[in-house]
Structures are given as C-alpha cells and as structure tokens.
Amino acid sequence: MDWGMQSRMARLIPPETGKAFFLAIDHGYFLGPTRSLERPGETVADLTPIADALFVTRGVLRSAIPAESTPNVILRASGGPSIVGGTLENERLLLSAEEAIRLDAAAVGISVFVGSSYETQTLNNLAMAVNEYERYGIPVMAVTAVGKELEKRDSRYLALASRISAELGARVVKTYYCEDFDKITSTCPVPVVIAGGPKTDDALEVLTFVRDGIDKGAVGVNLGRNIWQHYDPVGMAKALRAVIHDDAAPKDALDLVAAPPNKA
C-alpha cells in the first residue's frame, strides 16, 4: 500500500483504536432538503469534531462546511436519480479524481445495487472508480445500497454485495446491520462499517446494534439520520464515539444522551 493510501486510511480509521465513526450527510443527493439537513453546515457544526469523517457531496462541502473545521472528507462520487423518480438504482459516476484531490478528500463513496436491473452498471461504476482513484492513492468506499427494496437487508444478500464490492477493489464497505451480521464481516476481506438503518429516537436501540455490529466484526459506523435527526444530536454522537472508540457498553454510553424531552 502506497504512503498516500496508508495516510488516508489512517485518517478514516485511526490506528490508535482501529475503529471508525463516519457521519453521513450526503442524503440530499437524492432526497433534497431532508429534515434537519435543510442547512447542513449548521446541523453538523458541533458534530464534525466528534466524528472521524464526513460522508458528503461536493456541493455541500464547498457551500456549507468551513475549511477551517478540517474534517476528513469522504466524497459522494455516484448518483443521478432522485426519490421522485421511478428507481434509485440508475446511478452513474459523477466525480473525477482531480476534483477529489482539489477537495482534499480522504476517500470517495460509490453505491452499488446488487441484484437490481442496474447491477452491472453500478458494479462497473465501482470498478472504474477503483481504477481511477487508486492511481492517486484515494480509497474507494462501496455502499451496498438497496434502493426502495428494504426487504433486501438480510445477511445473505448483504454478505454477497459486500464480498463482491471487496473483490472489485473497495477499500471499505458500508452495509446495513442485520441479524447474523458476522456472516457479512467474516466473509468480507476489507473493513466494514455499519449503515444507519431506520430512523429511531431510541438511543439505546442504536447504541445496542452498533455495539453488536462491532462485536461481530465491524470497524465502526457510517450513520446519519439517527444522529442529526435525534433530539440530542451532540449527545448521540458522543455516545456513539464512546461505544466505537472507548469500547463502552450501550447502557453506559447512554448517560451521554439527554433524556427525551417529554421525560426531562
């Protein structure tokens, strides 16, 4: 592994713990102005110092994230369809390596839709991105997306999609937490981070699935809505960091989260 690749991977997954906390705020690329991300810069101002990296589009990075906040950046590099279209799977590569270098990206993220009508296209996107970005020492994170078919979030499907992503050269794989999560991590030869899953205000539920996922082989998380749509986003981020980097138990980390407003 070249020095530049080693350096970027160490920015994403600090070697002190070997774990990672990515904050996903790229949702607007297909959802538009999602609740709590209407003004993304304000939303993440207090969260950026807690996370290890931001997963973000170039437009939001340029327009809303101050350079002096010096976040490690994972740039969303694929996209195309929106939530109002007929399908979310028809993604194309949108970002050149030169653009990623200009924006000081630590990595880029590409969605793949295994089993969909656009399987070959999106896997080709991933392979072409690996060819392009590896040349400059930039790691590619594969996102095992399911579009609107949420029933695909089971270990058999996600293990297949994760392994194929690694086989094509992804340095990191983002995939959903599910029952038998170890079946995914044990057959994926690159680091796996947990995607957010359904939105919930139950902090303990989130901390518990993150703890279980890490215990079953994940190196960390790439979460969004369950942090910045939570009633206490900073407390939630601190609690997640405690679970990820300090090996905290969910119930102990929960002390960092404020009580629900109706129980305060």
Short mmCIF file of C-alpha atoms in Angstrom, two decimals:
data_model
loop_
_atom_site.label_atom_id
_atom_site.label_comp_id
_atom_site.label_asym_id
_atom_site.label_seq_id
_atom_site.Cartn_x
_atom_site.Cartn_y
_atom_site.Cartn_z
CA MET A 1 0.00 0.00 0.00
CA ASP A 2 1.48 3.36 -1.04
CA TRP A 3 2.14 6.05 1.56
CA GLY A 4 -0.73 8.26 0.37
CA MET A 5 -3.21 5.40 0.63
CA GLN A 6 -1.89 4.45 4.06
CA SER A 7 -2.19 8.05 5.22
CA ARG A 8 -5.78 8.43 4.00
CA MET A 9 -6.85 5.11 5.51
CA ALA A 10 -5.32 6.16 8.84
CA ARG A 11 -7.35 9.39 8.70
CA LEU A 12 -10.50 7.35 8.23
CA ILE A 13 -9.72 4.53 10.67
CA PRO A 14 -7.41 5.90 13.37
CA PRO A 15 -4.77 3.28 14.15
CA GLU A 16 -4.97 4.04 17.87
CA THR A 17 -8.23 2.09 18.08
CA GLY A 18 -8.63 0.57 14.62
CA LYS A 19 -12.23 1.82 14.68
CA ALA A 20 -14.11 4.47 12.71
CA PHE A 21 -17.02 6.89 13.14
CA PHE A 22 -18.24 8.31 9.83
CA LEU A 23 -21.05 10.89 9.84
CA ALA A 24 -23.24 10.62 6.73
CA ILE A 25 -24.76 13.87 5.47
CA ASP A 26 -24.97 13.03 1.75
CA HIS A 27 -28.73 12.33 1.80
CA GLY A 28 -29.63 15.43 -0.20
CA TYR A 29 -28.14 13.97 -3.38
CA PHE A 30 -31.38 12.02 -3.87
CA LEU A 31 -33.74 13.26 -1.10
CA GLY A 32 -33.26 17.01 -1.44
CA PRO A 33 -33.72 19.16 1.72
CA THR A 34 -34.22 16.37 4.27
CA ARG A 35 -35.46 17.32 7.75
CA SER A 36 -32.58 18.63 9.88
CA LEU A 37 -30.35 18.91 6.81
CA GLU A 38 -32.06 21.98 5.39
CA ARG A 39 -28.95 23.94 6.48
CA PRO A 40 -26.31 21.22 6.64
CA GLY A 41 -23.49 23.47 7.80
CA GLU A 42 -25.44 24.47 10.91
CA THR A 43 -26.52 20.87 11.53
CA VAL A 44 -23.03 19.42 11.59
CA ALA A 45 -21.04 22.31 13.08
CA ASP A 46 -20.94 20.73 16.55
CA LEU A 47 -20.82 17.15 15.21
CA THR A 48 -17.79 17.42 12.92
CA PRO A 49 -15.23 17.44 15.77
CA ILE A 50 -16.77 14.25 17.21
CA ALA A 51 -16.77 12.17 14.02
CA ASP A 52 -13.70 10.77 12.26
CA ALA A 53 -15.01 11.71 8.78
CA LEU A 54 -17.94 13.29 6.95
CA PHE A 55 -19.63 11.47 4.05
CA VAL A 56 -20.78 14.44 1.98
CA THR A 57 -21.43 15.72 -1.54
CA ARG A 58 -19.03 18.16 -3.11
CA GLY A 59 -21.73 20.83 -3.34
CA VAL A 60 -22.49 20.79 0.39
CA LEU A 61 -18.80 20.57 1.23
CA ARG A 62 -18.00 23.66 -0.82
CA SER A 63 -21.02 25.71 0.19
CA ALA A 64 -21.66 24.75 3.81
CA ILE A 65 -18.65 23.13 5.52
CA PRO A 66 -15.95 25.61 6.62
CA ALA A 67 -12.49 24.53 5.50
CA GLU A 68 -11.10 25.62 8.86
CA SER A 69 -13.16 22.89 10.55
CA THR A 70 -10.71 20.47 8.83
CA PRO A 71 -12.95 17.42 8.60
CA ASN A 72 -11.74 14.22 7.00
CA VAL A 73 -13.93 14.01 3.90
CA ILE A 74 -15.48 11.04 2.13
CA LEU A 75 -16.97 12.46 -1.07
CA ARG A 76 -20.15 11.04 -2.57
CA ALA A 77 -19.00 10.12 -6.08
CA SER A 78 -22.05 8.38 -7.57
CA GLY A 79 -25.64 9.47 -8.05
CA GLY A 80 -28.20 10.57 -10.60
CA PRO A 81 -31.76 9.52 -9.72
CA SER A 82 -33.95 11.24 -7.12
CA ILE A 83 -36.56 9.91 -4.72
CA VAL A 84 -39.36 11.10 -7.03
CA GLY A 85 -38.08 9.10 -9.99
CA GLY A 86 -39.08 5.58 -10.88
CA THR A 87 -35.95 3.94 -9.48
CA LEU A 88 -32.95 4.90 -7.36
CA GLU A 89 -30.61 2.29 -8.84
CA ASN A 90 -29.65 4.01 -12.11
CA GLU A 91 -26.56 5.74 -10.69
CA ARG A 92 -23.55 6.97 -12.63
CA LEU A 93 -20.11 8.18 -11.63
CA LEU A 94 -20.24 11.92 -11.01
CA LEU A 95 -16.85 12.90 -9.62
CA SER A 96 -13.36 12.91 -11.13
CA ALA A 97 -10.21 12.08 -9.22
CA GLU A 98 -8.93 15.59 -9.89
CA GLU A 99 -11.99 17.04 -8.18
CA ALA A 100 -11.49 14.76 -5.17
CA ILE A 101 -7.86 15.89 -4.94
CA ARG A 102 -8.88 19.57 -5.17
CA LEU A 103 -11.27 19.00 -2.26
CA ASP A 104 -8.66 17.13 -0.17
CA ALA A 105 -10.81 14.01 0.03
CA ALA A 106 -9.68 11.19 2.28
CA ALA A 107 -11.91 8.79 0.30
CA VAL A 108 -14.86 8.60 -2.07
CA GLY A 109 -18.10 6.64 -1.77
CA ILE A 110 -19.87 4.71 -4.56
CA SER A 111 -23.25 2.97 -4.29
CA VAL A 112 -23.79 -0.49 -5.77
CA PHE A 113 -27.19 -2.11 -6.30
CA VAL A 114 -26.54 -5.84 -6.46
CA GLY A 115 -29.48 -7.84 -7.79
CA SER A 116 -31.18 -4.86 -9.42
CA SER A 117 -31.63 -4.13 -13.12
CA TYR A 118 -28.64 -1.80 -12.77
CA GLU A 119 -26.36 -4.30 -11.05
CA THR A 120 -23.79 -4.44 -13.86
CA GLN A 121 -23.80 -0.68 -14.35
CA THR A 122 -23.27 0.14 -10.67
CA LEU A 123 -20.65 -2.57 -10.15
CA ASN A 124 -18.88 -1.22 -13.22
CA ASN A 125 -19.07 2.25 -11.63
CA LEU A 126 -17.28 0.83 -8.60
CA ALA A 127 -14.60 -0.94 -10.65
CA MET A 128 -13.95 2.14 -12.80
CA ALA A 129 -13.74 4.30 -9.66
CA VAL A 130 -11.18 1.94 -8.13
CA ASN A 131 -9.13 2.12 -11.34
CA GLU A 132 -9.27 5.93 -11.28
CA TYR A 133 -8.86 6.76 -7.59
CA GLU A 134 -6.29 4.13 -6.65
CA ARG A 135 -3.96 5.80 -9.15
CA TYR A 136 -3.89 8.81 -6.79
CA GLY A 137 -3.88 6.91 -3.51
CA ILE A 138 -7.55 7.63 -2.73
CA PRO A 139 -9.55 4.76 -1.20
CA VAL A 140 -13.00 3.89 -2.50
CA MET A 141 -15.80 3.02 -0.09
CA ALA A 142 -18.55 0.84 -1.56
CA VAL A 143 -22.09 1.42 -0.29
CA THR A 144 -24.28 -1.69 -0.58
CA ALA A 145 -27.47 0.18 -1.40
CA VAL A 146 -30.91 -1.41 -1.66
CA GLY A 147 -32.90 1.47 -3.16
CA LYS A 148 -36.55 1.16 -2.18
CA GLU A 149 -36.34 -2.63 -1.63
CA LEU A 150 -35.75 -2.63 2.12
CA GLU A 151 -36.52 -6.33 2.40
CA LYS A 152 -33.04 -7.00 0.95
CA ARG A 153 -31.45 -6.10 4.28
CA ASP A 154 -30.60 -9.67 5.30
CA SER A 155 -27.21 -11.26 5.92
CA ARG A 156 -27.22 -13.49 2.84
CA TYR A 157 -27.82 -10.61 0.41
CA LEU A 158 -25.57 -8.13 2.22
CA ALA A 159 -22.73 -10.66 2.51
CA LEU A 160 -22.95 -11.21 -1.25
CA ALA A 161 -22.95 -7.49 -2.04
CA SER A 162 -20.16 -6.74 0.43
CA ARG A 163 -17.91 -9.52 -0.83
CA ILE A 164 -18.40 -8.53 -4.47
CA SER A 165 -17.56 -4.92 -3.57
CA ALA A 166 -14.33 -6.02 -1.91
CA GLU A 167 -13.48 -8.28 -4.84
CA LEU A 168 -13.79 -5.29 -7.18
CA GLY A 169 -11.32 -3.30 -5.09
CA ALA A 170 -13.27 -1.31 -2.48
CA ARG A 171 -11.05 -0.49 0.50
CA VAL A 172 -14.04 -0.11 2.85
CA VAL A 173 -17.62 -1.40 2.61
CA LYS A 174 -20.65 0.33 4.10
CA THR A 175 -23.55 -2.05 4.67
CA TYR A 176 -26.65 -2.42 6.81
CA TYR A 177 -26.77 -4.00 10.23
CA CYS A 178 -28.86 -7.17 10.28
CA GLU A 179 -29.34 -10.43 12.10
CA ASP A 180 -26.27 -12.71 11.77
CA PHE A 181 -24.12 -9.68 10.96
CA ASP A 182 -20.97 -11.75 11.48
CA LYS A 183 -21.81 -13.64 8.29
CA ILE A 184 -21.04 -10.39 6.46
CA THR A 185 -17.86 -9.37 8.26
CA SER A 186 -16.37 -12.87 8.34
CA THR A 187 -16.53 -13.16 4.54
CA CYS A 188 -15.56 -9.58 3.62
CA PRO A 189 -11.77 -9.11 3.49
CA VAL A 190 -11.85 -5.31 3.92
CA PRO A 191 -13.15 -3.14 6.80
CA VAL A 192 -16.94 -2.99 7.15
CA VAL A 193 -18.84 0.00 8.57
CA ILE A 194 -22.49 -0.14 9.62
CA ALA A 195 -25.10 1.93 7.75
CA GLY A 196 -27.80 3.69 9.72
CA GLY A 197 -30.96 1.76 9.06
CA PRO A 198 -34.44 3.02 10.04
CA LYS A 199 -34.72 6.32 11.90
CA THR A 200 -35.44 5.99 15.62
CA ASP A 201 -35.27 8.29 18.65
CA ASP A 202 -34.44 5.31 20.86
CA ALA A 203 -30.77 5.99 21.57
CA LEU A 204 -30.28 2.69 23.38
CA GLU A 205 -31.57 0.77 20.35
CA VAL A 206 -28.99 2.44 18.11
CA LEU A 207 -26.13 2.05 20.58
CA THR A 208 -27.04 -1.60 21.06
CA PHE A 209 -27.00 -2.53 17.36
CA VAL A 210 -23.74 -0.62 16.92
CA ARG A 211 -22.18 -2.47 19.87
CA ASP A 212 -23.36 -5.81 18.49
CA GLY A 213 -22.12 -4.99 14.99
CA ILE A 214 -18.67 -4.05 16.27
CA ASP A 215 -18.54 -7.15 18.44
CA LYS A 216 -19.33 -9.12 15.27
CA GLY A 217 -16.53 -7.61 13.24
CA ALA A 218 -17.47 -4.12 12.03
CA VAL A 219 -14.81 -1.43 12.42
CA GLY A 220 -17.41 1.25 13.06
CA VAL A 221 -20.36 3.11 11.60
CA ASN A 222 -21.47 5.45 8.84
CA LEU A 223 -24.62 6.91 10.39
CA GLY A 224 -26.68 9.98 9.59
CA ARG A 225 -30.35 10.39 10.48
CA ASN A 226 -30.07 8.56 13.78
CA ILE A 227 -27.64 11.28 14.83
CA TRP A 228 -28.66 14.59 13.27
CA GLN A 229 -32.41 13.93 13.43
CA HIS A 230 -32.14 12.83 17.07
CA TYR A 231 -33.46 15.26 19.70
CA ASP A 232 -29.92 15.39 21.19
CA PRO A 233 -27.56 15.03 18.20
CA VAL A 234 -24.38 16.02 20.05
CA GLY A 235 -25.11 13.66 22.94
CA MET A 236 -25.92 10.88 20.48
CA ALA A 237 -22.66 11.46 18.60
CA LYS A 238 -20.65 11.43 21.82
CA ALA A 239 -22.36 8.21 22.94
CA LEU A 240 -21.61 6.53 19.64
CA ARG A 241 -18.00 7.62 19.81
CA ALA A 242 -17.74 6.11 23.30
CA VAL A 243 -19.09 2.78 22.02
CA ILE A 244 -16.86 2.81 18.94
CA HIS A 245 -13.56 4.14 20.26
CA ASP A 246 -13.76 3.57 24.02
CA ASP A 247 -15.42 0.15 23.91
CA ALA A 248 -18.25 1.46 26.11
CA ALA A 249 -21.31 -0.62 26.89
CA PRO A 250 -24.53 0.83 25.39
CA LYS A 251 -26.12 1.50 28.78
CA ASP A 252 -23.01 3.35 29.98
CA ALA A 253 -22.78 5.41 26.78
CA LEU A 254 -26.47 6.28 27.14
CA ASP A 255 -25.53 8.56 30.05
CA LEU A 256 -24.09 10.96 27.46
CA VAL A 257 -27.51 11.40 25.81
CA ALA A 258 -30.08 13.78 27.25
CA ALA A 259 -33.38 12.35 28.48
CA PRO A 260 -36.24 12.51 25.96
CA PRO A 261 -37.94 15.94 26.07
CA ASN A 262 -41.21 14.55 27.42
CA LYS A 263 -39.38 12.82 30.29
CA ALA A 264 -36.97 15.56 31.26
#
